Amino acid sequence: MKEIDNNTLFFGNFIDADLKLVDLHDYLKDINKFIKRKKRYKEKKLKDSILKDIALGMFAESFSSILFNSVLISTWVFMESEFKGYANAMQRARDIELSYSDLKGSSIDRFRNYTRKVLKLDLRLRNENWEDLKAINEIRNSLVHGAVQNKQLIDKFIKRNKLQGLLQDGDIALDENNLILIIMVCKLFVERIYAVALETFPGQYGPKDKA
């Protein structure tokens, strides 16, 4: 079996990552359509009920949030998988003994340190790009643990990206619009790191190529 060259390998990994982000975006749109359809059904069913407003409020606060939260958590699971997959592929391509898993710290810190200090890659990312990822991870942690631990980090993320309604009364409140932006932040990050990979291993495919 013919061995795949590094340029083709990283291009294939990039296309795979890009398609997964497209799937997450499509999943989000499907969820939003389902929520709107379900809400219309409930409004019709509860048309003459004195509990209509209460029931619809509970639906919006619980059912909708569960589905939107699942998109955010899935997006972050994808990003952590990309950190590890990219670092491991670079380790093999560069024939380096030290692995991504050997480093300590959060997934973001390990990826940043591994690419910069071990792989000696210049990903050409600004500090704000890394802070955005940390904020998305903090949002994920807040959803899982039920409390915002680093409000300042999220506030800066909201201001920097002009997000509306993400933080309400100290709690995370996700909707379609801010999730679209969060997925886009991840997409731009993924595009940048794979552009660097394709420049590092030049060949048939370049940073601007897509299937």
C-alpha positions as protocol buffer text, in pm:
chain_id: "A"
residue {
  index: 1
  type: MET
  ca { x: 0 y: 0 z: 0 }
}
residue {
  index: 2
  type: LYS
  ca { x: 139 y: 336 z: -105 }
}
residue {
  index: 3
  type: GLU
  ca { x: 221 y: 565 z: 186 }
}
residue {
  index: 4
  type: ILE
  ca { x: 34 y: 899 z: 187 }
}
residue {
  index: 5
  type: ASP
  ca { x: 264 y: 1201 z: 175 }
}
residue {
  index: 6
  type: ASN
  ca { x: 231 y: 1463 z: 448 }
}
residue {
  index: 7
  type: ASN
  ca { x: 80 y: 1726 z: 218 }
}
residue {
  index: 8
  type: THR
  ca { x: -202 y: 1491 z: 115 }
}
residue {
  index: 9
  type: LEU
  ca { x: -244 y: 1372 z: 474 }
}
residue {
  index: 10
  type: PHE
  ca { x: -295 y: 1720 z: 618 }
}
residue {
  index: 11
  type: PHE
  ca { x: -516 y: 1827 z: 329 }
}
residue {
  index: 12
  type: GLY
  ca { x: -737 y: 1523 z: 391 }
}
residue {
  index: 13
  type: ASN
  ca { x: -749 y: 1599 z: 762 }
}
residue {
  index: 14
  type: PHE
  ca { x: -844 y: 1959 z: 685 }
}
residue {
  index: 15
  type: ILE
  ca { x: -1130 y: 1854 z: 456 }
}
residue {
  index: 16
  type: ASP
  ca { x: -1253 y: 1609 z: 721 }
}
residue {
  index: 17
  type: ALA
  ca { x: -1246 y: 1881 z: 989 }
}
residue {
  index: 18
  type: ASP
  ca { x: -1418 y: 2131 z: 762 }
}
residue {
  index: 19
  type: LEU
  ca { x: -1698 y: 1888 z: 680 }
}
residue {
  index: 20
  type: LYS
  ca { x: -1755 y: 1816 z: 1048 }
}
residue {
  index: 21
  type: LEU
  ca { x: -1797 y: 2188 z: 1113 }
}
residue {
  index: 22
  type: VAL
  ca { x: -2044 y: 2208 z: 824 }
}
residue {
  index: 23
  type: ASP
  ca { x: -2234 y: 1918 z: 980 }
}
residue {
  index: 24
  type: LEU
  ca { x: -2243 y: 2098 z: 1316 }
}
residue {
  index: 25
  type: HIS
  ca { x: -2379 y: 2409 z: 1147 }
}
residue {
  index: 26
  type: ASP
  ca { x: -2645 y: 2206 z: 964 }
}
residue {
  index: 27
  type: TYR
  ca { x: -2734 y: 2026 z: 1288 }
}
residue {
  index: 28
  type: LEU
  ca { x: -2782 y: 2364 z: 1455 }
}
residue {
  index: 29
  type: LYS
  ca { x: -3016 y: 2481 z: 1178 }
}
residue {
  index: 30
  type: ASP
  ca { x: -3218 y: 2157 z: 1204 }
}
residue {
  index: 31
  type: ILE
  ca { x: -3246 y: 2199 z: 1581 }
}
residue {
  index: 32
  type: ASN
  ca { x: -3368 y: 2556 z: 1544 }
}
residue {
  index: 33
  type: LYS
  ca { x: -3632 y: 2450 z: 1290 }
}
residue {
  index: 34
  type: PHE
  ca { x: -3745 y: 2172 z: 1522 }
}
residue {
  index: 35
  type: ILE
  ca { x: -3772 y: 2410 z: 1819 }
}
residue {
  index: 36
  type: LYS
  ca { x: -3981 y: 2658 z: 1619 }
}
residue {
  index: 37
  type: ARG
  ca { x: -4208 y: 2379 z: 1493 }
}
residue {
  index: 38
  type: LYS
  ca { x: -4247 y: 2239 z: 1844 }
}
residue {
  index: 39
  type: LYS
  ca { x: -4325 y: 2584 z: 1982 }
}
residue {
  index: 40
  type: ARG
  ca { x: -4598 y: 2641 z: 1721 }
}
residue {
  index: 41
  type: TYR
  ca { x: -4748 y: 2303 z: 1810 }
}
residue {
  index: 42
  type: LYS
  ca { x: -4751 y: 2389 z: 2182 }
}
residue {
  index: 43
  type: GLU
  ca { x: -4902 y: 2732 z: 2116 }
}
residue {
  index: 44
  type: LYS
  ca { x: -5185 y: 2568 z: 1921 }
}
residue {
  index: 45
  type: LYS
  ca { x: -5237 y: 2293 z: 2178 }
}
residue {
  index: 46
  type: LEU
  ca { x: -5239 y: 2536 z: 2471 }
}
residue {
  index: 47
  type: LYS
  ca { x: -5434 y: 2807 z: 2290 }
}
residue {
  index: 48
  type: ASP
  ca { x: -5712 y: 2832 z: 2548 }
}
residue {
  index: 49
  type: SER
  ca { x: -5518 y: 2719 z: 2852 }
}
residue {
  index: 50
  type: ILE
  ca { x: -5454 y: 2959 z: 3141 }
}
residue {
  index: 51
  type: LEU
  ca { x: -5113 y: 2788 z: 3175 }
}
residue {
  index: 52
  type: LYS
  ca { x: -5009 y: 2875 z: 2818 }
}
residue {
  index: 53
  type: ASP
  ca { x: -4752 y: 3143 z: 2905 }
}
residue {
  index: 54
  type: ILE
  ca { x: -4601 y: 2936 z: 3185 }
}
residue {
  index: 55
  type: ALA
  ca { x: -4576 y: 2623 z: 2970 }
}
residue {
  index: 56
  type: LEU
  ca { x: -4418 y: 2809 z: 2678 }
}
residue {
  index: 57
  type: GLY
  ca { x: -4172 y: 2979 z: 2914 }
}
residue {
  index: 58
  type: MET
  ca { x: -4067 y: 2645 z: 3060 }
}
residue {
  index: 59
  type: PHE
  ca { x: -4028 y: 2503 z: 2710 }
}
residue {
  index: 60
  type: ALA
  ca { x: -3799 y: 2789 z: 2606 }
}
residue {
  index: 61
  type: GLU
  ca { x: -3590 y: 2771 z: 2923 }
}
residue {
  index: 62
  type: SER
  ca { x: -3546 y: 2395 z: 2943 }
}
residue {
  index: 63
  type: PHE
  ca { x: -3604 y: 2204 z: 2620 }
}
residue {
  index: 64
  type: SER
  ca { x: -3456 y: 2464 z: 2385 }
}
residue {
  index: 65
  type: SER
  ca { x: -3152 y: 2524 z: 2603 }
}
residue {
  index: 66
  type: ILE
  ca { x: -3075 y: 2151 z: 2625 }
}
residue {
  index: 67
  type: LEU
  ca { x: -3059 y: 2123 z: 2246 }
}
residue {
  index: 68
  type: PHE
  ca { x: -2857 y: 2441 z: 2198 }
}
residue {
  index: 69
  type: ASN
  ca { x: -2619 y: 2339 z: 2477 }
}
residue {
  index: 70
  type: SER
  ca { x: -2560 y: 2007 z: 2300 }
}
residue {
  index: 71
  type: VAL
  ca { x: -2432 y: 2195 z: 1993 }
}
residue {
  index: 72
  type: LEU
  ca { x: -2180 y: 2391 z: 2199 }
}
residue {
  index: 73
  type: ILE
  ca { x: -2057 y: 2083 z: 2383 }
}
residue {
  index: 74
  type: SER
  ca { x: -2028 y: 1889 z: 2055 }
}
residue {
  index: 75
  type: THR
  ca { x: -1832 y: 2176 z: 1900 }
}
residue {
  index: 76
  type: TRP
  ca { x: -1584 y: 2176 z: 2184 }
}
residue {
  index: 77
  type: VAL
  ca { x: -1546 y: 1797 z: 2176 }
}
residue {
  index: 78
  type: PHE
  ca { x: -1463 y: 1839 z: 1807 }
}
residue {
  index: 79
  type: MET
  ca { x: -1202 y: 2107 z: 1882 }
}
residue {
  index: 80
  type: GLU
  ca { x: -1027 y: 1898 z: 2147 }
}
residue {
  index: 81
  type: SER
  ca { x: -1018 y: 1609 z: 1901 }
}
residue {
  index: 82
  type: GLU
  ca { x: -860 y: 1840 z: 1641 }
}
residue {
  index: 83
  type: PHE
  ca { x: -594 y: 1960 z: 1886 }
}
residue {
  index: 84
  type: LYS
  ca { x: -488 y: 1603 z: 1955 }
}
residue {
  index: 85
  type: GLY
  ca { x: -520 y: 1479 z: 1596 }
}
residue {
  index: 86
  type: TYR
  ca { x: -325 y: 1770 z: 1449 }
}
residue {
  index: 87
  type: ALA
  ca { x: -47 y: 1744 z: 1709 }
}
residue {
  index: 88
  type: ASN
  ca { x: -16 y: 1367 z: 1668 }
}
residue {
  index: 89
  type: ALA
  ca { x: -3 y: 1395 z: 1288 }
}
residue {
  index: 90
  type: MET
  ca { x: 268 y: 1661 z: 1316 }
}
residue {
  index: 91
  type: GLN
  ca { x: 460 y: 1446 z: 1563 }
}
residue {
  index: 92
  type: ARG
  ca { x: 467 y: 1156 z: 1317 }
}
residue {
  index: 93
  type: ALA
  ca { x: 545 y: 1380 z: 1020 }
}
residue {
  index: 94
  type: ARG
  ca { x: 835 y: 1546 z: 1203 }
}
residue {
  index: 95
  type: ASP
  ca { x: 947 y: 1220 z: 1370 }
}
residue {
  index: 96
  type: ILE
  ca { x: 946 y: 1378 z: 1717 }
}
residue {
  index: 97
  type: GLU
  ca { x: 961 y: 1165 z: 2031 }
}
residue {
  index: 98
  type: LEU
  ca { x: 772 y: 1399 z: 2267 }
}
residue {
  index: 99
  type: SER
  ca { x: 396 y: 1376 z: 2220 }
}
residue {
  index: 100
  type: TYR
  ca { x: 107 y: 1613 z: 2280 }
}
residue {
  index: 101
  type: SER
  ca { x: -17 y: 1384 z: 2558 }
}
residue {
  index: 102
  type: ASP
  ca { x: 314 y: 1418 z: 2742 }
}
residue {
  index: 103
  type: LEU
  ca { x: 243 y: 1784 z: 2815 }
}
residue {
  index: 104
  type: LYS
  ca { x: 49 y: 1909 z: 3117 }
}
residue {
  index: 105
  type: GLY
  ca { x: -234 y: 2160 z: 3135 }
}
residue {
  index: 106
  type: SER
  ca { x: -559 y: 2224 z: 2952 }
}
residue {
  index: 107
  type: SER
  ca { x: -610 y: 2102 z: 2597 }
}
residue {
  index: 108
  type: ILE
  ca { x: -563 y: 2458 z: 2469 }
}
residue {
  index: 109
  type: ASP
  ca { x: -242 y: 2517 z: 2663 }
}
residue {
  index: 110
  type: ARG
  ca { x: -100 y: 2181 z: 2557 }
}
residue {
  index: 111
  type: PHE
  ca { x: -179 y: 2247 z: 2192 }
}
residue {
  index: 112
  type: ARG
  ca { x: -35 y: 2598 z: 2203 }
}
residue {
  index: 113
  type: ASN
  ca { x: 282 y: 2488 z: 2380 }
}
residue {
  index: 114
  type: TYR
  ca { x: 326 y: 2180 z: 2164 }
}
residue {
  index: 115
  type: THR
  ca { x: 294 y: 2364 z: 1832 }
}
residue {
  index: 116
  type: ARG
  ca { x: 509 y: 2658 z: 1946 }
}
residue {
  index: 117
  type: LYS
  ca { x: 777 y: 2501 z: 2166 }
}
residue {
  index: 118
  type: VAL
  ca { x: 802 y: 2145 z: 2037 }
}
residue {
  index: 119
  type: LEU
  ca { x: 703 y: 2171 z: 1671 }
}
residue {
  index: 120
  type: LYS
  ca { x: 843 y: 2526 z: 1636 }
}
residue {
  index: 121
  type: LEU
  ca { x: 541 y: 2626 z: 1424 }
}
residue {
  index: 122
  type: ASP
  ca { x: 427 y: 2984 z: 1383 }
}
residue {
  index: 123
  type: LEU
  ca { x: 50 y: 2948 z: 1356 }
}
residue {
  index: 124
  type: ARG
  ca { x: 22 y: 3325 z: 1307 }
}
residue {
  index: 125
  type: LEU
  ca { x: -258 y: 3349 z: 1562 }
}
residue {
  index: 126
  type: ARG
  ca { x: -312 y: 3653 z: 1778 }
}
residue {
  index: 127
  type: ASN
  ca { x: -359 y: 3630 z: 2153 }
}
residue {
  index: 128
  type: GLU
  ca { x: -728 y: 3713 z: 2097 }
}
residue {
  index: 129
  type: ASN
  ca { x: -768 y: 3394 z: 1892 }
}
residue {
  index: 130
  type: TRP
  ca { x: -644 y: 3185 z: 2183 }
}
residue {
  index: 131
  type: GLU
  ca { x: -858 y: 3382 z: 2429 }
}
residue {
  index: 132
  type: ASP
  ca { x: -1164 y: 3311 z: 2214 }
}
residue {
  index: 133
  type: LEU
  ca { x: -1095 y: 2938 z: 2243 }
}
residue {
  index: 134
  type: LYS
  ca { x: -1048 y: 2966 z: 2618 }
}
residue {
  index: 135
  type: ALA
  ca { x: -1382 y: 3145 z: 2642 }
}
residue {
  index: 136
  type: ILE
  ca { x: -1560 y: 2875 z: 2440 }
}
residue {
  index: 137
  type: ASN
  ca { x: -1407 y: 2614 z: 2670 }
}
residue {
  index: 138
  type: GLU
  ca { x: -1525 y: 2817 z: 2971 }
}
residue {
  index: 139
  type: ILE
  ca { x: -1876 y: 2826 z: 2825 }
}
residue {
  index: 140
  type: ARG
  ca { x: -1863 y: 2449 z: 2786 }
}
residue {
  index: 141
  type: ASN
  ca { x: -1744 y: 2407 z: 3147 }
}
residue {
  index: 142
  type: SER
  ca { x: -2018 y: 2642 z: 3269 }
}
residue {
  index: 143
  type: LEU
  ca { x: -2284 y: 2431 z: 3097 }
}
residue {
  index: 144
  type: VAL
  ca { x: -2147 y: 2104 z: 3232 }
}
residue {
  index: 145
  type: HIS
  ca { x: -2093 y: 2225 z: 3589 }
}
residue {
  index: 146
  type: GLY
  ca { x: -2390 y: 2459 z: 3608 }
}
residue {
  index: 147
  type: ALA
  ca { x: -2203 y: 2777 z: 3699 }
}
residue {
  index: 148
  type: VAL
  ca { x: -1984 y: 3039 z: 3529 }
}
residue {
  index: 149
  type: GLN
  ca { x: -1639 y: 3034 z: 3688 }
}
residue {
  index: 150
  type: ASN
  ca { x: -1464 y: 3301 z: 3479 }
}
residue {
  index: 151
  type: LYS
  ca { x: -1717 y: 3571 z: 3395 }
}
residue {
  index: 152
  type: GLN
  ca { x: -1447 y: 3820 z: 3293 }
}
residue {
  index: 153
  type: LEU
  ca { x: -1317 y: 3586 z: 3023 }
}
residue {
  index: 154
  type: ILE
  ca { x: -1666 y: 3540 z: 2879 }
}
residue {
  index: 155
  type: ASP
  ca { x: -1746 y: 3912 z: 2902 }
}
residue {
  index: 156
  type: LYS
  ca { x: -1438 y: 3996 z: 2695 }
}
residue {
  index: 157
  type: PHE
  ca { x: -1534 y: 3727 z: 2442 }
}
residue {
  index: 158
  type: ILE
  ca { x: -1884 y: 3874 z: 2414 }
}
residue {
  index: 159
  type: LYS
  ca { x: -1751 y: 4227 z: 2365 }
}
residue {
  index: 160
  type: ARG
  ca { x: -1478 y: 4125 z: 2119 }
}
residue {
  index: 161
  type: ASN
  ca { x: -1719 y: 3927 z: 1899 }
}
residue {
  index: 162
  type: LYS
  ca { x: -2028 y: 4149 z: 1950 }
}
residue {
  index: 163
  type: LEU
  ca { x: -2239 y: 3863 z: 2083 }
}
residue {
  index: 164
  type: GLN
  ca { x: -2587 y: 3942 z: 2204 }
}
residue {
  index: 165
  type: GLY
  ca { x: -2761 y: 3768 z: 2493 }
}
residue {
  index: 166
  type: LEU
  ca { x: -2496 y: 3503 z: 2559 }
}
residue {
  index: 167
  type: LEU
  ca { x: -2479 y: 3587 z: 2929 }
}
residue {
  index: 168
  type: GLN
  ca { x: -2810 y: 3656 z: 3103 }
}
residue {
  index: 169
  type: ASP
  ca { x: -2830 y: 3716 z: 3478 }
}
residue {
  index: 170
  type: GLY
  ca { x: -2493 y: 3546 z: 3517 }
}
residue {
  index: 171
  type: ASP
  ca { x: -2598 y: 3231 z: 3327 }
}
residue {
  index: 172
  type: ILE
  ca { x: -2510 y: 3107 z: 2978 }
}
residue {
  index: 173
  type: ALA
  ca { x: -2800 y: 3145 z: 2732 }
}
residue {
  index: 174
  type: LEU
  ca { x: -2721 y: 3001 z: 2390 }
}
residue {
  index: 175
  type: ASP
  ca { x: -2924 y: 3059 z: 2076 }
}
residue {
  index: 176
  type: GLU
  ca { x: -2881 y: 3000 z: 1704 }
}
residue {
  index: 177
  type: ASN
  ca { x: -2708 y: 3331 z: 1633 }
}
residue {
  index: 178
  type: ASN
  ca { x: -2437 y: 3313 z: 1896 }
}
residue {
  index: 179
  type: LEU
  ca { x: -2376 y: 2945 z: 1821 }
}
residue {
  index: 180
  type: ILE
  ca { x: -2324 y: 3027 z: 1453 }
}
residue {
  index: 181
  type: LEU
  ca { x: -2058 y: 3278 z: 1553 }
}
residue {
  index: 182
  type: ILE
  ca { x: -1892 y: 3031 z: 1792 }
}
residue {
  index: 183
  type: ILE
  ca { x: -1875 y: 2768 z: 1518 }
}
residue {
  index: 184
  type: MET
  ca { x: -1728 y: 3031 z: 1284 }
}
residue {
  index: 185
  type: VAL
  ca { x: -1457 y: 3117 z: 1540 }
}
residue {
  index: 186
  type: CYS
  ca { x: -1363 y: 2748 z: 1549 }
}
residue {
  index: 187
  type: LYS
  ca { x: -1375 y: 2724 z: 1170 }
}
residue {
  index: 188
  type: LEU
  ca { x: -1134 y: 3015 z: 1123 }
}
residue {
  index: 189
  type: PHE
  ca { x: -896 y: 2863 z: 1379 }
}
residue {
  index: 190
  type: VAL
  ca { x: -901 y: 2527 z: 1202 }
}
residue {
  index: 191
  type: GLU
  ca { x: -842 y: 2691 z: 864 }
}
residue {
  index: 192
  type: ARG
  ca { x: -540 y: 2876 z: 1002 }
}
residue {
  index: 193
  type: ILE
  ca { x: -365 y: 2576 z: 1156 }
}
residue {
  index: 194
  type: TYR
  ca { x: -414 y: 2363 z: 844 }
}
residue {
  index: 195
  type: ALA
  ca { x: -293 y: 2648 z: 621 }
}
residue {
  index: 196
  type: VAL
  ca { x: 30 y: 2639 z: 821 }
}
residue {
  index: 197
  type: ALA
  ca { x: 48 y: 2259 z: 789 }
}
residue {
  index: 198
  type: LEU
  ca { x: 14 y: 2276 z: 410 }
}
residue {
  index: 199
  type: GLU
  ca { x: 282 y: 2546 z: 395 }
}
residue {
  index: 200
  type: THR
  ca { x: 507 y: 2333 z: 616 }
}
residue {
  index: 201
  type: PHE
  ca { x: 462 y: 2034 z: 384 }
}
residue {
  index: 202
  type: PRO
  ca { x: 422 y: 2182 z: 34 }
}
residue {
  index: 203
  type: GLY
  ca { x: 290 y: 1961 z: -242 }
}
residue {
  index: 204
  type: GLN
  ca { x: -17 y: 1910 z: -457 }
}
residue {
  index: 205
  type: TYR
  ca { x: -247 y: 2097 z: -220 }
}
residue {
  index: 206
  type: GLY
  ca { x: -213 y: 2452 z: -90 }
}
residue {
  index: 207
  type: PRO
  ca { x: -383 y: 2650 z: 188 }
}
residue {
  index: 208
  type: LYS
  ca { x: -651 y: 2781 z: -48 }
}
residue {
  index: 209
  type: ASP
  ca { x: -750 y: 2446 z: -195 }
}
residue {
  index: 210
  type: LYS
  ca { x: -1079 y: 2278 z: -107 }
}
residue {
  index: 211
  type: ALA
  ca { x: -1255 y: 1974 z: -241 }
}
